[in-house]
Short mmCIF file of C-alpha atoms and ligand atoms in Angstrom, two decimals:
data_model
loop_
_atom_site.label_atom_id
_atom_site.label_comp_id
_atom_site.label_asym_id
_atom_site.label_seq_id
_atom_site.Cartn_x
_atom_site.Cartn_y
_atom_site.Cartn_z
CA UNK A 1 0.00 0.00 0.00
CA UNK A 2 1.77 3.46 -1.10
CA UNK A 3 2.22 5.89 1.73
CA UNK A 4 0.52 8.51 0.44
CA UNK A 5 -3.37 8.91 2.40
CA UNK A 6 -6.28 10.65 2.07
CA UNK A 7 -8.91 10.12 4.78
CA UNK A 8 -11.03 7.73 2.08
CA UNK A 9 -7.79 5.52 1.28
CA UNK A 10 -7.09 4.93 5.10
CA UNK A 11 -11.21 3.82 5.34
CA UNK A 12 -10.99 1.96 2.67
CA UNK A 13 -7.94 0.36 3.94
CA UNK A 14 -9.49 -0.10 7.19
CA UNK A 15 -12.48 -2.19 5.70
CA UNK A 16 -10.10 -4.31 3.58
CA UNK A 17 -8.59 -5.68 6.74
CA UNK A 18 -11.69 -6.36 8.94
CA UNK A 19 -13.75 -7.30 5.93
CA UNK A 20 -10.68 -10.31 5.45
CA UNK A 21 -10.85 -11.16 8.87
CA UNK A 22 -14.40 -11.29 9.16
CA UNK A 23 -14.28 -13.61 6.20
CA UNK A 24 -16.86 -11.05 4.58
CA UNK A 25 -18.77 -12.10 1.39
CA UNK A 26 -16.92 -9.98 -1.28
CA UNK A 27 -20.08 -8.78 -2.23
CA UNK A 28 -21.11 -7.52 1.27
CA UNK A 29 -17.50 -5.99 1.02
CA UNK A 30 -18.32 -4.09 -2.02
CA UNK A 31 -21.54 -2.68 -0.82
CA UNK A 32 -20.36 -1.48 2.24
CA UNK A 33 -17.44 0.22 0.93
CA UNK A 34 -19.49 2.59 -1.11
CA UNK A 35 -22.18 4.94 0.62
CA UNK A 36 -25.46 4.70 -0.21
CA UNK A 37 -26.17 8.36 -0.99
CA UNK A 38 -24.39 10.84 -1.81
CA UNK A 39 -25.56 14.68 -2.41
CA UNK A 40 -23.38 17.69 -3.66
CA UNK A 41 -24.66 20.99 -3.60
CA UNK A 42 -23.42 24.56 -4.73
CA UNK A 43 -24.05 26.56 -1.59
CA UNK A 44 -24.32 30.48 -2.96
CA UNK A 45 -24.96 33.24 -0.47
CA UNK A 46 -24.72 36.85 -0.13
CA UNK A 47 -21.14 38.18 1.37
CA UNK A 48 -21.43 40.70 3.73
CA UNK A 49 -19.83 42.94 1.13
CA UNK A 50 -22.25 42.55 -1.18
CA UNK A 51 -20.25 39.75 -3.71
CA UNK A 52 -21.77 36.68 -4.28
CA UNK A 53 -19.86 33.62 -2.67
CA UNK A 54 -20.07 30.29 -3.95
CA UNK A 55 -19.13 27.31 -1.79
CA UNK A 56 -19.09 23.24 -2.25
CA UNK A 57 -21.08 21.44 0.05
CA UNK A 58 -22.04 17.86 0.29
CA UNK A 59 -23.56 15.25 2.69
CA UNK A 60 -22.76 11.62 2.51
CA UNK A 61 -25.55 8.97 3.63
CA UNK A 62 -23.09 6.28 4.26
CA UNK A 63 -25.02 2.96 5.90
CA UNK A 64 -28.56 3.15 7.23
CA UNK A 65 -28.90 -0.69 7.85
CA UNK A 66 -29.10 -0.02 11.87
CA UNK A 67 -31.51 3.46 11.89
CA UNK A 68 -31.61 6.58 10.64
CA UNK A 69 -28.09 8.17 9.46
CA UNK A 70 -26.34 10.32 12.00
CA UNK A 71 -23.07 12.53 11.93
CA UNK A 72 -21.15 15.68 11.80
CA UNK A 73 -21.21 18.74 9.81
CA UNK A 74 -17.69 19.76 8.76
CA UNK A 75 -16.60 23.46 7.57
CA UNK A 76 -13.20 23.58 6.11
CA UNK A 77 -11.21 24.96 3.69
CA UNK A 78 -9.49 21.64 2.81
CA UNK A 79 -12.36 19.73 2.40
CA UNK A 80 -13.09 17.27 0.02
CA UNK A 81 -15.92 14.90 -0.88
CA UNK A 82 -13.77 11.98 -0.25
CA UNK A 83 -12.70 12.79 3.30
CA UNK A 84 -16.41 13.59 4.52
CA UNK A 85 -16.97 9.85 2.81
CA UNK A 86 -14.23 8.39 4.94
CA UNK A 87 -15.61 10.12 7.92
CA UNK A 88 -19.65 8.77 7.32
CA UNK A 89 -18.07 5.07 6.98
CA UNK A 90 -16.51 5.85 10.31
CA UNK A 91 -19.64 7.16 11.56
CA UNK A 92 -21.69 3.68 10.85
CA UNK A 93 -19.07 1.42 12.66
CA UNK A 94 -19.03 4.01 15.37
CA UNK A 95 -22.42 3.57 15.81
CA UNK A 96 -22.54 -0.37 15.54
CA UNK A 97 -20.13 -1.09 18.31
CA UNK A 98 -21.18 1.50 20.89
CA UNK A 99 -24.89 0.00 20.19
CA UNK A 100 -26.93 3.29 18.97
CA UNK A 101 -29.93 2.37 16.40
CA UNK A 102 -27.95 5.08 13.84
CA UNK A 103 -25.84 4.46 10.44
CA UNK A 104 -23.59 6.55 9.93
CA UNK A 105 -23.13 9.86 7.60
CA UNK A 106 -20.90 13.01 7.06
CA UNK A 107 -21.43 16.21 6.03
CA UNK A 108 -19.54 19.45 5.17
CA UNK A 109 -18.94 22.64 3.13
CA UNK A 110 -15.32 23.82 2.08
CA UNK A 111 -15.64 27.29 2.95
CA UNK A 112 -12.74 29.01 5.45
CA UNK A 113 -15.12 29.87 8.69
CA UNK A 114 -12.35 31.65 10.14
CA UNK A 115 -12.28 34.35 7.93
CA UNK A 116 -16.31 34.66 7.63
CA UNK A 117 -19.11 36.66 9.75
CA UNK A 118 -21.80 35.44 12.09
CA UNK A 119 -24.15 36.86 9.70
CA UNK A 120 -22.14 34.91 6.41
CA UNK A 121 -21.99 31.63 8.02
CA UNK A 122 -25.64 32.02 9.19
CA UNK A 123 -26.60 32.42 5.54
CA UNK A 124 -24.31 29.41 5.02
CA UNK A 125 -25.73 27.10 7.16
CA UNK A 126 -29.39 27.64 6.38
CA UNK A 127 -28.88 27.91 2.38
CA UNK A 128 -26.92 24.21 2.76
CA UNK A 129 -29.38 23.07 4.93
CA UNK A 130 -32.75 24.35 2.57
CA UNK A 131 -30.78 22.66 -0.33
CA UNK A 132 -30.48 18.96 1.65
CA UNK A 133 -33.72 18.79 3.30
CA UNK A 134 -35.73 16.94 1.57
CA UNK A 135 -32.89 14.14 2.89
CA UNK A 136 -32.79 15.15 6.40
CA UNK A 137 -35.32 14.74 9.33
CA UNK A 138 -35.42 12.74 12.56
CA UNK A 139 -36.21 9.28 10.99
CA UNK A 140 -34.27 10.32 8.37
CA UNK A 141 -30.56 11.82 8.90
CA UNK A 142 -29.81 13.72 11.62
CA UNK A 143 -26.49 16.23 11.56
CA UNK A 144 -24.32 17.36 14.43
CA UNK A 145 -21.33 19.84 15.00
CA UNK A 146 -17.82 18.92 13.67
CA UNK A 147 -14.79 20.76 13.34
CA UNK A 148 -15.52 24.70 13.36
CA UNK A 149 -19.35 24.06 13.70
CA UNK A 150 -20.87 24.40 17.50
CA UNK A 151 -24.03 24.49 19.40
CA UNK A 152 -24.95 28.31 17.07
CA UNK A 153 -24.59 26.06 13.95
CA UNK A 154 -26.80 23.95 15.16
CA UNK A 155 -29.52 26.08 15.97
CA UNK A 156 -29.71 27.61 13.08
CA UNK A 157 -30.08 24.07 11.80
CA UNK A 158 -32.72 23.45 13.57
CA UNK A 159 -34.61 26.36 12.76
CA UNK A 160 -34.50 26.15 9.17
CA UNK A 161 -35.04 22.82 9.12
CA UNK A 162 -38.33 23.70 11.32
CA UNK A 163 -39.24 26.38 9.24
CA UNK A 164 -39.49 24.52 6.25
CA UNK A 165 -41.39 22.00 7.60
CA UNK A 166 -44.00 24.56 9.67
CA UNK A 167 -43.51 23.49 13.05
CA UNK A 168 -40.69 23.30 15.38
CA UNK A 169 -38.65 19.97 15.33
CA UNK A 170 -35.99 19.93 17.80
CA UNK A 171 -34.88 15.81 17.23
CA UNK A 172 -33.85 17.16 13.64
CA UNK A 173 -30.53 17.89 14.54
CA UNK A 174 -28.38 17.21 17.77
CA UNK A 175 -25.66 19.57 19.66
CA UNK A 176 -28.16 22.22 19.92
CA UNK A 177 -27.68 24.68 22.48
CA UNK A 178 -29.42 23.81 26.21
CA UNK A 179 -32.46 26.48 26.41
CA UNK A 180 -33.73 25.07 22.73
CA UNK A 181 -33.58 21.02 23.55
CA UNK A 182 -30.00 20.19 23.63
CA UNK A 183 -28.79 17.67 26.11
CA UNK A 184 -27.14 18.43 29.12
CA UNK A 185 -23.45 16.77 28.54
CA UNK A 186 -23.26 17.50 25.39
CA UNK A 187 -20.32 20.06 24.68
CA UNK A 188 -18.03 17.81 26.66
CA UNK A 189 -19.35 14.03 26.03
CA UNK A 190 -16.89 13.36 22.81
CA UNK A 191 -13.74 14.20 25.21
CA UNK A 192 -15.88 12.75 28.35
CA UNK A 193 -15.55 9.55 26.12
CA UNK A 194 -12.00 9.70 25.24
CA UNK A 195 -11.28 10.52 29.31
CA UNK A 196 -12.88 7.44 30.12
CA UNK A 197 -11.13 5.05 27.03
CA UNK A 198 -7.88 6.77 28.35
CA UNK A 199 -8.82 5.43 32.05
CA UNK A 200 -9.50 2.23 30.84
CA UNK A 201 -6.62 2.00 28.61
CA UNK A 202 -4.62 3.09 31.44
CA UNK A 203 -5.87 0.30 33.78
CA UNK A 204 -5.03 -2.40 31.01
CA UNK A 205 -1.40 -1.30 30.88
CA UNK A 206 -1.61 -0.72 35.27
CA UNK A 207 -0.40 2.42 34.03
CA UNK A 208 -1.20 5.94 36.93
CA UNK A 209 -3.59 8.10 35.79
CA UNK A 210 -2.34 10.36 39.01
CA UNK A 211 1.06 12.31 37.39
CA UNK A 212 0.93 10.75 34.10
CA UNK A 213 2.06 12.95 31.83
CA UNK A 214 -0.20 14.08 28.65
CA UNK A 215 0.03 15.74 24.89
CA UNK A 216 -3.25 17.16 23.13
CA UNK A 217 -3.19 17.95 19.31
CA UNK A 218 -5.98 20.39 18.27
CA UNK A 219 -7.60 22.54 21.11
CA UNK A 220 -11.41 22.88 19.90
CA UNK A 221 -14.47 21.12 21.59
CA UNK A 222 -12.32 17.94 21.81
CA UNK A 223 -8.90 19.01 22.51
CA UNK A 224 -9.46 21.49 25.21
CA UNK A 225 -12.25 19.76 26.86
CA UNK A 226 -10.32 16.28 27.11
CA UNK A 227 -6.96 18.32 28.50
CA UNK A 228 -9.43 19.70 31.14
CA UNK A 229 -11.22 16.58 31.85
CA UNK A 230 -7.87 14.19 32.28
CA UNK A 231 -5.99 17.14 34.62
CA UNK A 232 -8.99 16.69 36.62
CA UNK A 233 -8.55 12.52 36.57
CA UNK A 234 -4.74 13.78 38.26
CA UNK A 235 -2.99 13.76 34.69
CA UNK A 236 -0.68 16.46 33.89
CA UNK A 237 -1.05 18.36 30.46
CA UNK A 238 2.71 18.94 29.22
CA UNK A 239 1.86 20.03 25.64
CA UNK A 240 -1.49 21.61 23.68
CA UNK A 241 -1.60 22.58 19.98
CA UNK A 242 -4.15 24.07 17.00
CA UNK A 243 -3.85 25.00 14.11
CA UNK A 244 -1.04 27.68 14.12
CA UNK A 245 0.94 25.29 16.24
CA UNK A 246 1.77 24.53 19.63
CA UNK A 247 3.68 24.99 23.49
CA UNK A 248 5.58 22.21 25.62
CA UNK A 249 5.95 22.55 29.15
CA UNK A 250 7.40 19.62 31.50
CA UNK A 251 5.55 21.07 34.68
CA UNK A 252 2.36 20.81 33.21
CA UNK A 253 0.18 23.73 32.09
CA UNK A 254 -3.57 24.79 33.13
CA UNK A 255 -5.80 23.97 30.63
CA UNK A 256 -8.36 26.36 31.06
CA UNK A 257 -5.42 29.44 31.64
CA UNK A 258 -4.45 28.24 27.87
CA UNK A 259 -7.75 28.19 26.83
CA UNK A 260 -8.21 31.79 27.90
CA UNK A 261 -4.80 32.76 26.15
CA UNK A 262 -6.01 31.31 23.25
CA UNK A 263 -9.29 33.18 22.90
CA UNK A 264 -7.28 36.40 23.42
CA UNK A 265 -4.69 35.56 21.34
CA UNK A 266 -5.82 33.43 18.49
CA UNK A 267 -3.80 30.22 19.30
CA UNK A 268 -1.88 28.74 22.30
CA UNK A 269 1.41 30.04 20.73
CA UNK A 270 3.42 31.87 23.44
CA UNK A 271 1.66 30.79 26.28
CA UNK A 272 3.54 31.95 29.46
CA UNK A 273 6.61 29.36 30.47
CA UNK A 274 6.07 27.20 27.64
CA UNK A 275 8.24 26.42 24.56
CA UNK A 276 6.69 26.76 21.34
CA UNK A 277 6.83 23.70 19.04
CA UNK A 278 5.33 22.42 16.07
CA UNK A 279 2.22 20.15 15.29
CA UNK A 280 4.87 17.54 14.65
CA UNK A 281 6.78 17.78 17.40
CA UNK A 282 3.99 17.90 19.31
CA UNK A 283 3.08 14.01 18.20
CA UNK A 284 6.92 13.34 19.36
CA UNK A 285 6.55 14.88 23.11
CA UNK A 286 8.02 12.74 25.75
CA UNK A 287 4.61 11.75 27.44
CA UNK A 288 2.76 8.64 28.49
CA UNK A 289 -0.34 9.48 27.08
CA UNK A 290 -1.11 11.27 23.25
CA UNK A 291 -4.45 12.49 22.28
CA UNK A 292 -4.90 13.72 18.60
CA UNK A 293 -7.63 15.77 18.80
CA UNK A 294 -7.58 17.75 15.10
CA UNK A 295 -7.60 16.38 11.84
CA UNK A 296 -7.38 13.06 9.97
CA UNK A 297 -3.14 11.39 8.62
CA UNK A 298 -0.97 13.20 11.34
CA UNK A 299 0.42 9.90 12.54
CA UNK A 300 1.90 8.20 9.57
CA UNK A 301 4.61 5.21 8.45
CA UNK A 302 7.06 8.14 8.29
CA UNK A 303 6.39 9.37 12.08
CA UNK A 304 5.08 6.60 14.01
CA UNK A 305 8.09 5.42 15.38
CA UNK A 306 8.97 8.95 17.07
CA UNK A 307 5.92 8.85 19.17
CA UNK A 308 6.71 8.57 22.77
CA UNK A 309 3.40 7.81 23.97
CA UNK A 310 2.62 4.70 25.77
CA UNK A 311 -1.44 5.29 25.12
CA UNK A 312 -2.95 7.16 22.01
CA UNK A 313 -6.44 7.97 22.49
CA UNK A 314 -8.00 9.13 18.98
CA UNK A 315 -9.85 11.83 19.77
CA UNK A 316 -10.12 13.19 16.34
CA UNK A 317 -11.15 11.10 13.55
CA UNK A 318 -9.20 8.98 10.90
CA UNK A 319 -5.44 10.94 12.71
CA UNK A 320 -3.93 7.03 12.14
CA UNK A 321 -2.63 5.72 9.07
CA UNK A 322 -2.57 1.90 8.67
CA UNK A 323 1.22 1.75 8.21
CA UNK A 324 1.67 3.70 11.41
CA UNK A 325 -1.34 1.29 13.22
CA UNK A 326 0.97 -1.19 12.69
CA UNK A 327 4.50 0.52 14.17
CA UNK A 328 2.73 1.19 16.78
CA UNK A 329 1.02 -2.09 17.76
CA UNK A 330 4.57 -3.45 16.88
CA UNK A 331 6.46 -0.76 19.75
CA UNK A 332 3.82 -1.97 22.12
CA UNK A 333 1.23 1.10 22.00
CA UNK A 334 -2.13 1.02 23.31
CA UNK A 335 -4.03 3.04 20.29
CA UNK A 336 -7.52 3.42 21.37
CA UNK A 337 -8.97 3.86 17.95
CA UNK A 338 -11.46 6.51 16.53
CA UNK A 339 -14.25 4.55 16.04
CA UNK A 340 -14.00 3.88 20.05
CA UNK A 341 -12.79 6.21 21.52
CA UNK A 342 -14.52 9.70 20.21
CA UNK A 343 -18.08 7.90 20.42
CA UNK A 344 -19.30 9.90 23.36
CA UNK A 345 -20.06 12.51 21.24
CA UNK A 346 -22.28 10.86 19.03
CA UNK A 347 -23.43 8.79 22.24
CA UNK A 348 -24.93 11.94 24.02
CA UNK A 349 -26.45 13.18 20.59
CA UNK A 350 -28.63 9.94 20.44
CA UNK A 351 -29.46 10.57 24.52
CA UNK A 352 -30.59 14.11 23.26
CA UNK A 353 -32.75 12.50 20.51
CA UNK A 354 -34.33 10.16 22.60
CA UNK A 355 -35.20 13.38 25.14
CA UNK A 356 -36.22 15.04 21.86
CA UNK A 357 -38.31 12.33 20.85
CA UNK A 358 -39.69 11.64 24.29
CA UNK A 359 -40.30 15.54 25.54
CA UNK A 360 -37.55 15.11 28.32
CA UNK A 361 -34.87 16.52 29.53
CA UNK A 362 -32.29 14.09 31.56
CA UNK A 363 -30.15 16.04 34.49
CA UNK A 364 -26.32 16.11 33.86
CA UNK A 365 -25.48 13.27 36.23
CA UNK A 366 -28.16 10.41 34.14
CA UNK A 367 -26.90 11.88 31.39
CA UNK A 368 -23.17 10.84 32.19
CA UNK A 369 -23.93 7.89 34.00
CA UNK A 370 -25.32 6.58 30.50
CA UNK A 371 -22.13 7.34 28.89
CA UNK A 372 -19.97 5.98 31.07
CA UNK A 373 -21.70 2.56 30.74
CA UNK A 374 -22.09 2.61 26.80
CA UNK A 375 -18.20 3.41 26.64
CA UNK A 376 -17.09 1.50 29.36
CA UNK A 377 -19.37 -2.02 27.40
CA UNK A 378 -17.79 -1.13 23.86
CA UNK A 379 -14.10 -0.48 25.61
CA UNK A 380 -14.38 -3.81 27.50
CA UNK A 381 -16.26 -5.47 24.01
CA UNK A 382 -13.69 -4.10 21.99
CA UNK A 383 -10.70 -5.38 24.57
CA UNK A 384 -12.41 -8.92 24.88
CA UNK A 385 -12.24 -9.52 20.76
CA UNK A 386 -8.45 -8.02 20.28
CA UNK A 387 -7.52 -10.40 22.87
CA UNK A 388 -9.07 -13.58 21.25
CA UNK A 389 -7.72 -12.73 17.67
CA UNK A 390 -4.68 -11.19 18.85
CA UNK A 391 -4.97 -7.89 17.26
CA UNK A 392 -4.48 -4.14 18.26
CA UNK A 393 -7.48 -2.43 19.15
CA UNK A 394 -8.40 -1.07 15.34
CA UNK A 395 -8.54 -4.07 14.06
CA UNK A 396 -11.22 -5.45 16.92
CA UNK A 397 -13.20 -2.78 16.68
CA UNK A 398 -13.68 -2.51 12.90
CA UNK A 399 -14.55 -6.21 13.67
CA UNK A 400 -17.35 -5.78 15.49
CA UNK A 401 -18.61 -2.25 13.67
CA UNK A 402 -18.11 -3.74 10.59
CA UNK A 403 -19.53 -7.25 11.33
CA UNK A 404 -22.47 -5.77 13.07
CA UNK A 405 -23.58 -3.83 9.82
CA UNK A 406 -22.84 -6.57 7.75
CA UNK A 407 -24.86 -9.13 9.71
CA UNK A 408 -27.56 -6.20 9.37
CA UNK A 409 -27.29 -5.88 6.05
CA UNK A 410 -27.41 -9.43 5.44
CA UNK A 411 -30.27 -9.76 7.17
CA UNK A 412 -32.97 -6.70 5.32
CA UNK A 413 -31.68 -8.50 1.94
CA UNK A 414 -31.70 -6.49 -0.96
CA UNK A 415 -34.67 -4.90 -2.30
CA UNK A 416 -36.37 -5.37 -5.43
P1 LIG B 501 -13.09 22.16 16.69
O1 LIG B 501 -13.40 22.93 15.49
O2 LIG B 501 -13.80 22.50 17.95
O3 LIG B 501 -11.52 22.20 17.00
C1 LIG B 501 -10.56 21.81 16.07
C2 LIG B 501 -9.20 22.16 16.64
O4 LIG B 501 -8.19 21.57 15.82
C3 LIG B 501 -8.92 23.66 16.71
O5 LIG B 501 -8.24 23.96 17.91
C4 LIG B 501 -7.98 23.89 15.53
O6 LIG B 501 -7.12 24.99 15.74
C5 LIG B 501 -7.21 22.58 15.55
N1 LIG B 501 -6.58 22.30 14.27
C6 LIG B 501 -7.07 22.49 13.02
N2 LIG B 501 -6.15 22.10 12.12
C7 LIG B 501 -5.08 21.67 12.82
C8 LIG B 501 -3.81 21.16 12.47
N3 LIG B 501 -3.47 21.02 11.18
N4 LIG B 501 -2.97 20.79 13.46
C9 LIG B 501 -3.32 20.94 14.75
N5 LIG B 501 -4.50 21.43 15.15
C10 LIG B 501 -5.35 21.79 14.20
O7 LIG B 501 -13.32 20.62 16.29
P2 LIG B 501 -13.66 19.40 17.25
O8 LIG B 501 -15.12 19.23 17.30
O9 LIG B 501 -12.87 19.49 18.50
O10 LIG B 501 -13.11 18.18 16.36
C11 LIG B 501 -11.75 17.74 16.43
C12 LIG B 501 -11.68 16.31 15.93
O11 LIG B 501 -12.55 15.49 16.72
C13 LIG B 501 -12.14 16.10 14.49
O12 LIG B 501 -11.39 15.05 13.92
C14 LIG B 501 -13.59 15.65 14.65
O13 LIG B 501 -14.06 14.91 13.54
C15 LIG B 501 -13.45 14.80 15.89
N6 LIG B 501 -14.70 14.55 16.58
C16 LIG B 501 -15.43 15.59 17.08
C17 LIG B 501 -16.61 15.30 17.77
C18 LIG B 501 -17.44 16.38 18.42
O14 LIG B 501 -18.38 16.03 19.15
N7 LIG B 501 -17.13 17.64 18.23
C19 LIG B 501 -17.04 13.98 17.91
C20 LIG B 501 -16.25 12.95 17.40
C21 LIG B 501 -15.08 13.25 16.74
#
């Protein structure tokens, strides 16, 4: 396999090797590496100064064999349709081994949010959405934030979505803010997930939690949140980057202090005592635990072997090549893989659609109660299968996700 990745060829990959283990009919094989929908849309709006801007956008309906399709809503400049089509394949096996009654899908626009208004991405959001609706809906797809969309995007989801239909439909879309049905739990479940993988990880290799040392790539909803979550399990944060790069300090830094540096400041660069290093040599820290928390082919065949890390905990999604799976499994890593280990977030988006659905609204403590069982059953399910077929981690859990689809596949036949 060449070195080279995009997000799609590492997927692809990815189903190749649990679709050989699984002894999966090469038909089955061939269905599932395809998704089942796929729409592209030219997304045009008014710029604030007065221009016309034209953006790609697309959504990806990968698998709907186990419910209604489910996942994120990317804005990027870098996107392409073949990333957010590795990242809805991720989304069904996600789904089929943490147990939710979702398939998986991906959506996105390649726009550059950074640089855009409240009021231009506003006009964004609802012109993509009014342009895929007739494929959304609650029984139908349902999106949620991704990188540089939040709880606003969201809304404004929601509310188009509603307004189209006439009547206000908050299970449409998940990651909504509180006050308009969003779940308590919700803004911190995907690194709530990855702090509880990383516990269990840690108790596998009778590894401290207390004083072990950690390194966070990306600092958004995931990033930050799972720095802040694991100092408060006793860990101690020793480096933090985004997207402008990042700072490495031995004695540990405060993740919320960097947090507010960063909002000031536009990045974590320069934060007080710290050295300022690069996204790479971030990934080569001296640490005992790693978590990748931005974007998809950072650890690769031609860097695996400088990471330090004992534990990787994939916070982002797809940050692993297969090359580097397999220098890392062979130095002895634990790599708790995507498809594991950021499924709180889309964990806490099904409890919100079930509070949606059922006019209810769980307190903070049911809420993460729930999530702590559904991660700590797939961790342990997940553990159990790489340690009858000898395997890393990856490998089991594209096992089950993948074998659970299939089997559900199988099972509806094909129709006419
Ligand atoms: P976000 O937009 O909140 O934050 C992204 C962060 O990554 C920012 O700090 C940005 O500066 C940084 N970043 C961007 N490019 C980078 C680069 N080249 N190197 C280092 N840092 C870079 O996004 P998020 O929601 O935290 O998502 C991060 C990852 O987690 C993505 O892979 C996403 O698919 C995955 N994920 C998110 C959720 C969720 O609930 N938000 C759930 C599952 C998986």
């Amino acid at each position: 396999m060449r070195q080279e990745h995009t997000a799609l060829t590492v997927a692809q990959e990815q189903l190749r090797i649990a679709a050989e283990k699984l002894e999966l009919d090469p038909g089955l094989h061939a269905m599932l590496s395809k998704p089942k929908r796929t729409i592209t849309v030219s997304v045009t709006i008014k710029m604030d100064n007065c221009t016309i801007g034209v953006f790609d956008g697309c959504r990806v309906q990968h698998w709907d064999a186990l419910g209604p399709f489910k996942g994120g809503i990317r804005y990027h400049p870098n996107l392409t349709l073949d990333d957010v089509t590795a990242l809805a394949m991720w989304m069904t096996w996600k789904c089929a081994i943490i147990g939710l009654p979702y398939g998986g899908a991906k959506g996105g626009i390649n726009c550059k949010p950074k640089t855009m208004s409240q009021g231009e991405l506003e006009r964004l959001t609802r012109r993509y959405v009014s342009l895929i609706a007739e494929y959304l809906g609650p029984h139908r797809d349902v999106p949620a934030p991704d990188v540089y969309t939040n709880a606003q995007t969201m809304a404004w989801i929601m509310d188009t979505y509603s307004q189209l239909k006439g009547y206000s439909i908050p299970e449409s879309v998940t990651g909504k803010p509180v006050e308009i049905g969003g779940s308590e739990g919700r803004v911190c479940a995907t690194a709530l997930g990855v702090a509880f993988c990383t516990r269990e990880a840690a108790k596998a290799l009778k590894l401290k939690l207390k004083g072990a040392t950690v390194a966070v790539q990306g600092y958004g909803n995931v990033g930050y949140n799972a720095a802040s979550i694991l100092q408060d399990m006793g860990c101690k944060i020793v480096a933090v980057s985004d997207s402008s790069g990042g700072v490495y300090c031995p004695e540990g830094v405060n993740p919320a202090a960097v947090r507010v540096h960063k909002s000031k400041t536009g990045s974590v660069l320069n934060y007080k005592g710290c050295r300022n290093i690069s996204n790479s040599e971030l990934l080569e820290t001296e640490c005992d635990i790693l978590v990748p928390a931005a974007l998809e082919n950072q650890i690769r065949g031609d860097n695996a072997d400088k990471v330090k890390a004992k534990i990787v905990v994939e916070g982002a999604n797809g940050p692993t090549t297969p090359e580097a799976d397999s220098a890392l499994y062979e130095k002895g890593v634990c790599l708790v893989p995507d498809i594991l280990a950021n499924s709180g977030g889309v964990t806490v988006s099904y409890f919100e659609w079930v509070q949606n659905l059922t006019r209810e609204h769980w307190t903070l403590e049911t809420v993460n109660g729930k999530l702590e069982d559904k991660m700590v059953k797939a961790f342990g399910d997940v553990q159990k299968l790489a340690r009858k077929e000898e395997s890393n981690l990856r490998t089991a859990a594209l096992m089950l996700g993948v074998g659970r689809v299939a089997h559900a596949v199988k099972t509806l036949g094909l129709w006419p």
